[in-house]
Amino acid sequence: TEATLRESENRFRNLAFNSPDVVFVLDVRKHQTLFFNRDSYLGYSRQELESPDSVLVNVHPADRDRVLKIWSDLRNSDINGSLSMEYRLRAKNGRWVWVQGRQTVLSRADDGQTEQVLVTLTDIDERTRQMRRSTGQNLILKDLSTGTGLPEILRQIARNVENECPESRCDIHLFAPESGIPTATAEQRADLAQPIYSSAGIPLGTIRLFRDSSTPLPPDAQTILEEYAALASLAIERQQAELELT
């Protein structure tokens, strides 16, 4: 009955408005947002979020094909369950944020094609960044254990920092020029820096981060530099110990 339907809709809205996730309903044929449980998200206003394809246009270029494939499957197949995937969305300030998107078909038109889809976006940015950083650091530790040279280890550290801080450039300035690592001039001012200390507290160098755009650094950028500075210290001290044995 109409009363039952109204009660069901009210129950859905109450659940959605109290959900920690972003929840919205799309009419995929008209490219219209029918419901959104937030007044803002990632810095965008409700009006911006309700514009056609507001989420899709902000998907990271490296993830776009996978996301479009999900939506193509939802539109044109007889999927009755949910499809889920992880991808990055660009916040209004330019920062990329990892989310888990779950898409569920709510209704289909007479021709069988999808009409309305329920989308839930869960913020997994911190968890995903920690997992990726842990993987990168474990690979560096593996290289250390297999005798990879100091220059390559430090280059890998710089690449990992740049991957975790998009649109930034990382360099490692050592106080021992014979290391073979390209270093920046002292006149360059870094946006963020972290000293590298030996296990005895002796300064060995600095990891520095330079932004290439107005995109803000990740909130954990300083922690990232601290963790990679510790790995750089291990690599430098290992080389020093090897030199002492020769």
PDB file of C-alpha atoms in Angstrom:
ATOM      1  CA  THR A   1       0.000   0.000   0.000  1.00  0.00           C
ATOM      2  CA  GLU A   2       0.935   3.659  -0.286  1.00  0.00           C
ATOM      3  CA  ALA A   3       1.363   3.935   3.490  1.00  0.00           C
ATOM      4  CA  THR A   4       3.663   0.912   3.567  1.00  0.00           C
ATOM      5  CA  LEU A   5       5.721   2.339   0.727  1.00  0.00           C
ATOM      6  CA  ARG A   6       6.005   5.699   2.477  1.00  0.00           C
ATOM      7  CA  GLU A   7       7.081   3.984   5.702  1.00  0.00           C
ATOM      8  CA  SER A   8       9.744   2.005   3.822  1.00  0.00           C
ATOM      9  CA  GLU A   9      11.093   5.167   2.181  1.00  0.00           C
ATOM     10  CA  ASN A  10      11.250   6.976   5.510  1.00  0.00           C
ATOM     11  CA  ARG A  11      13.075   4.051   7.094  1.00  0.00           C
ATOM     12  CA  PHE A  12      15.616   4.058   4.240  1.00  0.00           C
ATOM     13  CA  ARG A  13      16.176   7.818   4.580  1.00  0.00           C
ATOM     14  CA  ASN A  14      16.688   7.559   8.336  1.00  0.00           C
ATOM     15  CA  LEU A  15      19.226   4.773   7.884  1.00  0.00           C
ATOM     16  CA  ALA A  16      21.011   6.640   5.092  1.00  0.00           C
ATOM     17  CA  PHE A  17      21.211   9.969   6.948  1.00  0.00           C
ATOM     18  CA  ASN A  18      22.674   8.193   9.998  1.00  0.00           C
ATOM     19  CA  SER A  19      25.145   6.126   8.009  1.00  0.00           C
ATOM     20  CA  PRO A  20      28.888   6.917   8.323  1.00  0.00           C
ATOM     21  CA  ASP A  21      29.115   6.216   4.577  1.00  0.00           C
ATOM     22  CA  VAL A  22      28.086   8.390   1.667  1.00  0.00           C
ATOM     23  CA  VAL A  23      24.833   7.029   0.218  1.00  0.00           C
ATOM     24  CA  PHE A  24      23.099   8.182  -2.939  1.00  0.00           C
ATOM     25  CA  VAL A  25      20.615   6.919  -5.520  1.00  0.00           C
ATOM     26  CA  LEU A  26      21.172   7.484  -9.235  1.00  0.00           C
ATOM     27  CA  ASP A  27      18.851   7.361 -12.200  1.00  0.00           C
ATOM     28  CA  VAL A  28      21.447   6.015 -14.640  1.00  0.00           C
ATOM     29  CA  ARG A  29      19.338   6.668 -17.731  1.00  0.00           C
ATOM     30  CA  LYS A  30      18.737  10.328 -16.947  1.00  0.00           C
ATOM     31  CA  HIS A  31      22.117  10.791 -15.243  1.00  0.00           C
ATOM     32  CA  GLN A  32      20.326  12.351 -12.273  1.00  0.00           C
ATOM     33  CA  THR A  33      20.926  12.048  -8.540  1.00  0.00           C
ATOM     34  CA  LEU A  34      17.608  11.240  -6.871  1.00  0.00           C
ATOM     35  CA  PHE A  35      18.855  11.142  -3.275  1.00  0.00           C
ATOM     36  CA  PHE A  36      22.036  12.141  -1.450  1.00  0.00           C
ATOM     37  CA  ASN A  37      22.608  11.759   2.303  1.00  0.00           C
ATOM     38  CA  ARG A  38      25.227  14.518   2.596  1.00  0.00           C
ATOM     39  CA  ASP A  39      25.186  18.292   2.262  1.00  0.00           C
ATOM     40  CA  SER A  40      28.819  18.099   1.160  1.00  0.00           C
ATOM     41  CA  TYR A  41      31.482  15.509   0.376  1.00  0.00           C
ATOM     42  CA  LEU A  42      35.221  15.875  -0.231  1.00  0.00           C
ATOM     43  CA  GLY A  43      34.736  19.623  -0.302  1.00  0.00           C
ATOM     44  CA  TYR A  44      31.969  19.587  -2.958  1.00  0.00           C
ATOM     45  CA  SER A  45      28.558  21.108  -2.239  1.00  0.00           C
ATOM     46  CA  ARG A  46      25.318  19.181  -2.615  1.00  0.00           C
ATOM     47  CA  GLN A  47      24.590  21.112  -5.816  1.00  0.00           C
ATOM     48  CA  GLU A  48      27.929  20.029  -7.275  1.00  0.00           C
ATOM     49  CA  LEU A  49      27.404  16.436  -6.160  1.00  0.00           C
ATOM     50  CA  GLU A  50      23.946  16.293  -7.732  1.00  0.00           C
ATOM     51  CA  SER A  51      25.240  17.376 -11.155  1.00  0.00           C
ATOM     52  CA  PRO A  52      25.395  14.652 -13.856  1.00  0.00           C
ATOM     53  CA  ASP A  53      28.283  12.191 -13.445  1.00  0.00           C
ATOM     54  CA  SER A  54      29.709  14.240 -10.552  1.00  0.00           C
ATOM     55  CA  VAL A  55      31.471  11.173  -9.115  1.00  0.00           C
ATOM     56  CA  LEU A  56      32.690   9.679 -12.386  1.00  0.00           C
ATOM     57  CA  VAL A  57      34.384  12.876 -13.566  1.00  0.00           C
ATOM     58  CA  ASN A  58      36.478  12.914 -10.375  1.00  0.00           C
ATOM     59  CA  VAL A  59      37.716   9.314 -10.576  1.00  0.00           C
ATOM     60  CA  HIS A  60      41.493   8.959 -10.831  1.00  0.00           C
ATOM     61  CA  PRO A  61      42.596   8.451 -14.479  1.00  0.00           C
ATOM     62  CA  ALA A  62      44.313   5.177 -13.545  1.00  0.00           C
ATOM     63  CA  ASP A  63      41.047   3.824 -12.084  1.00  0.00           C
ATOM     64  CA  ARG A  64      38.598   5.253 -14.616  1.00  0.00           C
ATOM     65  CA  ASP A  65      38.438   2.268 -16.998  1.00  0.00           C
ATOM     66  CA  ARG A  66      37.696  -0.153 -14.151  1.00  0.00           C
ATOM     67  CA  VAL A  67      34.960   2.109 -12.787  1.00  0.00           C
ATOM     68  CA  LEU A  68      33.376   2.565 -16.217  1.00  0.00           C
ATOM     69  CA  LYS A  69      33.429  -1.226 -16.706  1.00  0.00           C
ATOM     70  CA  ILE A  70      31.481  -1.673 -13.451  1.00  0.00           C
ATOM     71  CA  TRP A  71      28.863   0.823 -14.570  1.00  0.00           C
ATOM     72  CA  SER A  72      28.620  -0.750 -18.003  1.00  0.00           C
ATOM     73  CA  ASP A  73      28.014  -4.145 -16.390  1.00  0.00           C
ATOM     74  CA  LEU A  74      25.321  -2.653 -14.151  1.00  0.00           C
ATOM     75  CA  ARG A  75      23.514  -1.001 -17.050  1.00  0.00           C
ATOM     76  CA  ASN A  76      23.546  -3.842 -19.515  1.00  0.00           C
ATOM     77  CA  SER A  77      23.584  -7.114 -17.577  1.00  0.00           C
ATOM     78  CA  ASP A  78      21.069  -8.914 -15.396  1.00  0.00           C
ATOM     79  CA  ILE A  79      23.141  -8.523 -12.223  1.00  0.00           C
ATOM     80  CA  ASN A  80      20.864  -8.623  -9.204  1.00  0.00           C
ATOM     81  CA  GLY A  81      23.440  -8.312  -6.425  1.00  0.00           C
ATOM     82  CA  SER A  82      26.027  -5.659  -5.659  1.00  0.00           C
ATOM     83  CA  LEU A  83      29.291  -4.854  -7.392  1.00  0.00           C
ATOM     84  CA  SER A  84      32.158  -3.474  -5.337  1.00  0.00           C
ATOM     85  CA  MET A  85      35.537  -1.978  -6.110  1.00  0.00           C
ATOM     86  CA  GLU A  86      38.165   0.329  -4.656  1.00  0.00           C
ATOM     87  CA  TYR A  87      39.252   3.480  -6.460  1.00  0.00           C
ATOM     88  CA  ARG A  88      40.433   7.047  -5.922  1.00  0.00           C
ATOM     89  CA  LEU A  89      38.338  10.208  -6.008  1.00  0.00           C
ATOM     90  CA  ARG A  90      39.713  13.706  -6.345  1.00  0.00           C
ATOM     91  CA  ALA A  91      38.676  16.020  -3.507  1.00  0.00           C
ATOM     92  CA  LYS A  92      37.942  19.636  -4.342  1.00  0.00           C
ATOM     93  CA  ASN A  93      41.323  20.687  -2.902  1.00  0.00           C
ATOM     94  CA  GLY A  94      43.036  18.324  -5.361  1.00  0.00           C
ATOM     95  CA  ARG A  95      43.919  15.496  -2.961  1.00  0.00           C
ATOM     96  CA  TRP A  96      43.200  11.912  -4.038  1.00  0.00           C
ATOM     97  CA  VAL A  97      41.147   9.852  -1.561  1.00  0.00           C
ATOM     98  CA  TRP A  98      40.681   6.070  -1.646  1.00  0.00           C
ATOM     99  CA  VAL A  99      37.067   4.888  -1.369  1.00  0.00           C
ATOM    100  CA  GLN A 100      35.260   1.576  -1.648  1.00  0.00           C
ATOM    101  CA  GLY A 101      32.236   1.899  -3.901  1.00  0.00           C
ATOM    102  CA  ARG A 102      29.361  -0.574  -3.726  1.00  0.00           C
ATOM    103  CA  GLN A 103      26.689  -0.388  -6.421  1.00  0.00           C
ATOM    104  CA  THR A 104      23.347  -2.172  -6.094  1.00  0.00           C
ATOM    105  CA  VAL A 105      20.603  -2.224  -8.730  1.00  0.00           C
ATOM    106  CA  LEU A 106      17.314  -0.975  -7.264  1.00  0.00           C
ATOM    107  CA  SER A 107      15.076  -1.111 -10.328  1.00  0.00           C
ATOM    108  CA  ARG A 108      15.041  -1.970 -14.020  1.00  0.00           C
ATOM    109  CA  ALA A 109      13.029  -0.607 -16.950  1.00  0.00           C
ATOM    110  CA  ASP A 110      10.700  -2.758 -19.040  1.00  0.00           C
ATOM    111  CA  ASP A 111      13.530  -3.528 -21.464  1.00  0.00           C
ATOM    112  CA  GLY A 112      15.593  -5.022 -18.630  1.00  0.00           C
ATOM    113  CA  GLN A 113      18.180  -2.268 -18.461  1.00  0.00           C
ATOM    114  CA  THR A 114      19.097  -0.723 -15.127  1.00  0.00           C
ATOM    115  CA  GLU A 115      17.088   2.307 -14.096  1.00  0.00           C
ATOM    116  CA  GLN A 116      18.070   3.154 -10.521  1.00  0.00           C
ATOM    117  CA  VAL A 117      21.243   2.262  -8.617  1.00  0.00           C
ATOM    118  CA  LEU A 118      22.052   2.612  -4.923  1.00  0.00           C
ATOM    119  CA  VAL A 119      25.686   3.685  -4.385  1.00  0.00           C
ATOM    120  CA  THR A 120      27.544   3.520  -1.071  1.00  0.00           C
ATOM    121  CA  LEU A 121      31.005   5.085  -0.727  1.00  0.00           C
ATOM    122  CA  THR A 122      33.143   4.076   2.257  1.00  0.00           C
ATOM    123  CA  ASP A 123      36.276   6.057   3.095  1.00  0.00           C
ATOM    124  CA  ILE A 124      39.184   3.578   3.099  1.00  0.00           C
ATOM    125  CA  ASP A 125      41.910   6.145   2.472  1.00  0.00           C
ATOM    126  CA  GLU A 126      43.869   5.727   5.697  1.00  0.00           C
ATOM    127  CA  ARG A 127      43.694   1.923   5.623  1.00  0.00           C
ATOM    128  CA  THR A 128      44.684   1.690   1.966  1.00  0.00           C
ATOM    129  CA  ARG A 129      47.554   4.144   2.317  1.00  0.00           C
ATOM    130  CA  GLN A 130      48.904   2.226   5.322  1.00  0.00           C
ATOM    131  CA  MET A 131      48.724  -1.084   3.441  1.00  0.00           C
ATOM    132  CA  ARG A 132      50.474   0.343   0.381  1.00  0.00           C
ATOM    133  CA  ARG A 133      53.152   1.958   2.529  1.00  0.00           C
ATOM    134  CA  SER A 134      53.732  -1.280   4.422  1.00  0.00           C
ATOM    135  CA  THR A 135      54.111  -3.190   1.138  1.00  0.00           C
ATOM    136  CA  GLY A 136      56.608  -0.645  -0.195  1.00  0.00           C
ATOM    137  CA  GLN A 137      58.645  -0.682   3.009  1.00  0.00           C
ATOM    138  CA  ASN A 138      58.746  -4.488   3.108  1.00  0.00           C
ATOM    139  CA  LEU A 139      60.134  -4.535  -0.428  1.00  0.00           C
ATOM    140  CA  ILE A 140      62.880  -2.140   0.616  1.00  0.00           C
ATOM    141  CA  LEU A 141      63.717  -4.318   3.628  1.00  0.00           C
ATOM    142  CA  LYS A 142      63.908  -7.309   1.288  1.00  0.00           C
ATOM    143  CA  ASP A 143      66.315  -5.415  -0.980  1.00  0.00           C
ATOM    144  CA  LEU A 144      68.429  -4.545   2.056  1.00  0.00           C
ATOM    145  CA  SER A 145      68.623  -8.195   3.061  1.00  0.00           C
ATOM    146  CA  THR A 146      69.724  -9.251  -0.427  1.00  0.00           C
ATOM    147  CA  GLY A 147      72.537  -6.699  -0.644  1.00  0.00           C
ATOM    148  CA  THR A 148      71.046  -4.126  -3.010  1.00  0.00           C
ATOM    149  CA  GLY A 149      73.376  -1.110  -3.175  1.00  0.00           C
ATOM    150  CA  LEU A 150      72.767   2.104  -1.269  1.00  0.00           C
ATOM    151  CA  PRO A 151      72.114   4.312  -4.332  1.00  0.00           C
ATOM    152  CA  GLU A 152      69.317   2.036  -5.571  1.00  0.00           C
ATOM    153  CA  ILE A 153      67.806   1.689  -2.090  1.00  0.00           C
ATOM    154  CA  LEU A 154      67.630   5.456  -1.653  1.00  0.00           C
ATOM    155  CA  ARG A 155      66.200   5.954  -5.136  1.00  0.00           C
ATOM    156  CA  GLN A 156      63.493   3.422  -4.297  1.00  0.00           C
ATOM    157  CA  ILE A 157      62.742   5.263  -1.060  1.00  0.00           C
ATOM    158  CA  ALA A 158      62.351   8.521  -3.006  1.00  0.00           C
ATOM    159  CA  ARG A 159      60.046   6.825  -5.551  1.00  0.00           C
ATOM    160  CA  ASN A 160      57.899   5.349  -2.780  1.00  0.00           C
ATOM    161  CA  VAL A 161      57.548   8.721  -1.063  1.00  0.00           C
ATOM    162  CA  GLU A 162      56.515  10.308  -4.365  1.00  0.00           C
ATOM    163  CA  ASN A 163      53.932   7.550  -4.947  1.00  0.00           C
ATOM    164  CA  GLU A 164      52.445   8.139  -1.510  1.00  0.00           C
ATOM    165  CA  CYS A 165      52.523  11.935  -1.874  1.00  0.00           C
ATOM    166  CA  PRO A 166      51.175  12.495  -5.422  1.00  0.00           C
ATOM    167  CA  GLU A 167      52.241  15.550  -7.391  1.00  0.00           C
ATOM    168  CA  SER A 168      55.320  15.948  -5.204  1.00  0.00           C
ATOM    169  CA  ARG A 169      59.038  15.416  -5.721  1.00  0.00           C
ATOM    170  CA  CYS A 170      61.310  13.788  -3.167  1.00  0.00           C
ATOM    171  CA  ASP A 171      65.067  14.026  -2.862  1.00  0.00           C
ATOM    172  CA  ILE A 172      67.487  12.613  -0.312  1.00  0.00           C
ATOM    173  CA  HIS A 173      70.336  14.902   0.691  1.00  0.00           C
ATOM    174  CA  LEU A 174      73.213  13.027   2.336  1.00  0.00           C
ATOM    175  CA  PHE A 175      76.108  14.506   4.241  1.00  0.00           C
ATOM    176  CA  ALA A 176      78.417  11.965   2.547  1.00  0.00           C
ATOM    177  CA  PRO A 177      78.685  12.947  -1.159  1.00  0.00           C
ATOM    178  CA  GLU A 178      80.540   9.738  -2.039  1.00  0.00           C
ATOM    179  CA  SER A 179      77.213   7.863  -1.735  1.00  0.00           C
ATOM    180  CA  GLY A 180      76.477   8.529  -5.405  1.00  0.00           C
ATOM    181  CA  ILE A 181      72.967   9.884  -4.724  1.00  0.00           C
ATOM    182  CA  PRO A 182      71.997  13.046  -6.640  1.00  0.00           C
ATOM    183  CA  THR A 183      71.263  15.793  -4.122  1.00  0.00           C
ATOM    184  CA  ALA A 184      69.474  19.115  -4.402  1.00  0.00           C
ATOM    185  CA  THR A 185      71.200  22.415  -3.779  1.00  0.00           C
ATOM    186  CA  ALA A 186      70.984  23.906  -0.317  1.00  0.00           C
ATOM    187  CA  GLU A 187      69.144  26.945  -1.710  1.00  0.00           C
ATOM    188  CA  GLN A 188      66.034  24.943  -2.572  1.00  0.00           C
ATOM    189  CA  ARG A 189      63.366  25.257   0.091  1.00  0.00           C
ATOM    190  CA  ALA A 190      61.464  22.049   0.809  1.00  0.00           C
ATOM    191  CA  ASP A 191      57.782  21.953   1.696  1.00  0.00           C
ATOM    192  CA  LEU A 192      58.527  19.208   4.205  1.00  0.00           C
ATOM    193  CA  ALA A 193      61.759  17.661   5.485  1.00  0.00           C
ATOM    194  CA  GLN A 194      62.857  14.916   7.855  1.00  0.00           C
ATOM    195  CA  PRO A 195      66.418  14.445   9.191  1.00  0.00           C
ATOM    196  CA  ILE A 196      68.035  11.029   8.835  1.00  0.00           C
ATOM    197  CA  TYR A 197      69.828   9.966  12.007  1.00  0.00           C
ATOM    198  CA  SER A 198      72.092   7.007  12.710  1.00  0.00           C
ATOM    199  CA  SER A 199      71.282   4.595  15.514  1.00  0.00           C
ATOM    200  CA  ALA A 200      73.672   6.677  17.655  1.00  0.00           C
ATOM    201  CA  GLY A 201      71.805   9.894  16.856  1.00  0.00           C
ATOM    202  CA  ILE A 202      74.378  11.229  14.382  1.00  0.00           C
ATOM    203  CA  PRO A 203      72.873  13.241  11.483  1.00  0.00           C
ATOM    204  CA  LEU A 204      73.336  11.394   8.183  1.00  0.00           C
ATOM    205  CA  GLY A 205      71.213  13.488   5.835  1.00  0.00           C
ATOM    206  CA  THR A 206      67.692  14.685   5.110  1.00  0.00           C
ATOM    207  CA  ILE A 207      64.664  13.466   3.152  1.00  0.00           C
ATOM    208  CA  ARG A 208      62.948  16.447   1.523  1.00  0.00           C
ATOM    209  CA  LEU A 209      59.606  16.803  -0.194  1.00  0.00           C
ATOM    210  CA  PHE A 210      58.708  19.464  -2.765  1.00  0.00           C
ATOM    211  CA  ARG A 211      55.169  20.003  -4.043  1.00  0.00           C
ATOM    212  CA  ASP A 212      54.805  20.270  -7.820  1.00  0.00           C
ATOM    213  CA  SER A 213      51.299  21.750  -7.628  1.00  0.00           C
ATOM    214  CA  SER A 214      48.881  23.419  -5.252  1.00  0.00           C
ATOM    215  CA  THR A 215      47.539  20.006  -4.210  1.00  0.00           C
ATOM    216  CA  PRO A 216      47.980  19.686  -0.416  1.00  0.00           C
ATOM    217  CA  LEU A 217      50.248  17.025   0.979  1.00  0.00           C
ATOM    218  CA  PRO A 218      48.572  13.984   2.591  1.00  0.00           C
ATOM    219  CA  PRO A 219      47.801  14.486   6.290  1.00  0.00           C
ATOM    220  CA  ASP A 220      50.304  11.751   7.196  1.00  0.00           C
ATOM    221  CA  ALA A 221      53.121  13.111   4.991  1.00  0.00           C
ATOM    222  CA  GLN A 222      55.399  13.793   7.966  1.00  0.00           C
ATOM    223  CA  THR A 223      54.895  10.247   9.246  1.00  0.00           C
ATOM    224  CA  ILE A 224      55.727   8.919   5.780  1.00  0.00           C
ATOM    225  CA  LEU A 225      59.026  10.827   5.779  1.00  0.00           C
ATOM    226  CA  GLU A 226      59.854   9.662   9.306  1.00  0.00           C
ATOM    227  CA  GLU A 227      59.319   5.996   8.431  1.00  0.00           C
ATOM    228  CA  TYR A 228      61.363   6.188   5.235  1.00  0.00           C
ATOM    229  CA  ALA A 229      64.094   8.147   7.026  1.00  0.00           C
ATOM    230  CA  ALA A 230      64.448   5.159   9.371  1.00  0.00           C
ATOM    231  CA  LEU A 231      64.865   2.844   6.370  1.00  0.00           C
ATOM    232  CA  ALA A 232      67.401   5.208   4.819  1.00  0.00           C
ATOM    233  CA  SER A 233      69.343   5.143   8.085  1.00  0.00           C
ATOM    234  CA  LEU A 234      69.476   1.330   7.983  1.00  0.00           C
ATOM    235  CA  ALA A 235      70.768   1.378   4.393  1.00  0.00           C
ATOM    236  CA  ILE A 236      73.417   4.025   5.106  1.00  0.00           C
ATOM    237  CA  GLU A 237      74.697   2.296   8.239  1.00  0.00           C
ATOM    238  CA  ARG A 238      74.820  -1.029   6.409  1.00  0.00           C
ATOM    239  CA  GLN A 239      77.059   0.504   3.740  1.00  0.00           C
ATOM    240  CA  GLN A 240      79.249   2.133   6.386  1.00  0.00           C
ATOM    241  CA  ALA A 241      79.691  -1.225   8.109  1.00  0.00           C
ATOM    242  CA  GLU A 242      80.590  -2.881   4.803  1.00  0.00           C
ATOM    243  CA  LEU A 243      83.190  -0.207   4.078  1.00  0.00           C
ATOM    244  CA  GLU A 244      84.759  -0.695   7.477  1.00  0.00           C
ATOM    245  CA  LEU A 245      85.227  -4.396   6.699  1.00  0.00           C
ATOM    246  CA  THR A 246      87.075  -3.759   3.420  1.00  0.00           C
TER     247      THR A 246
END
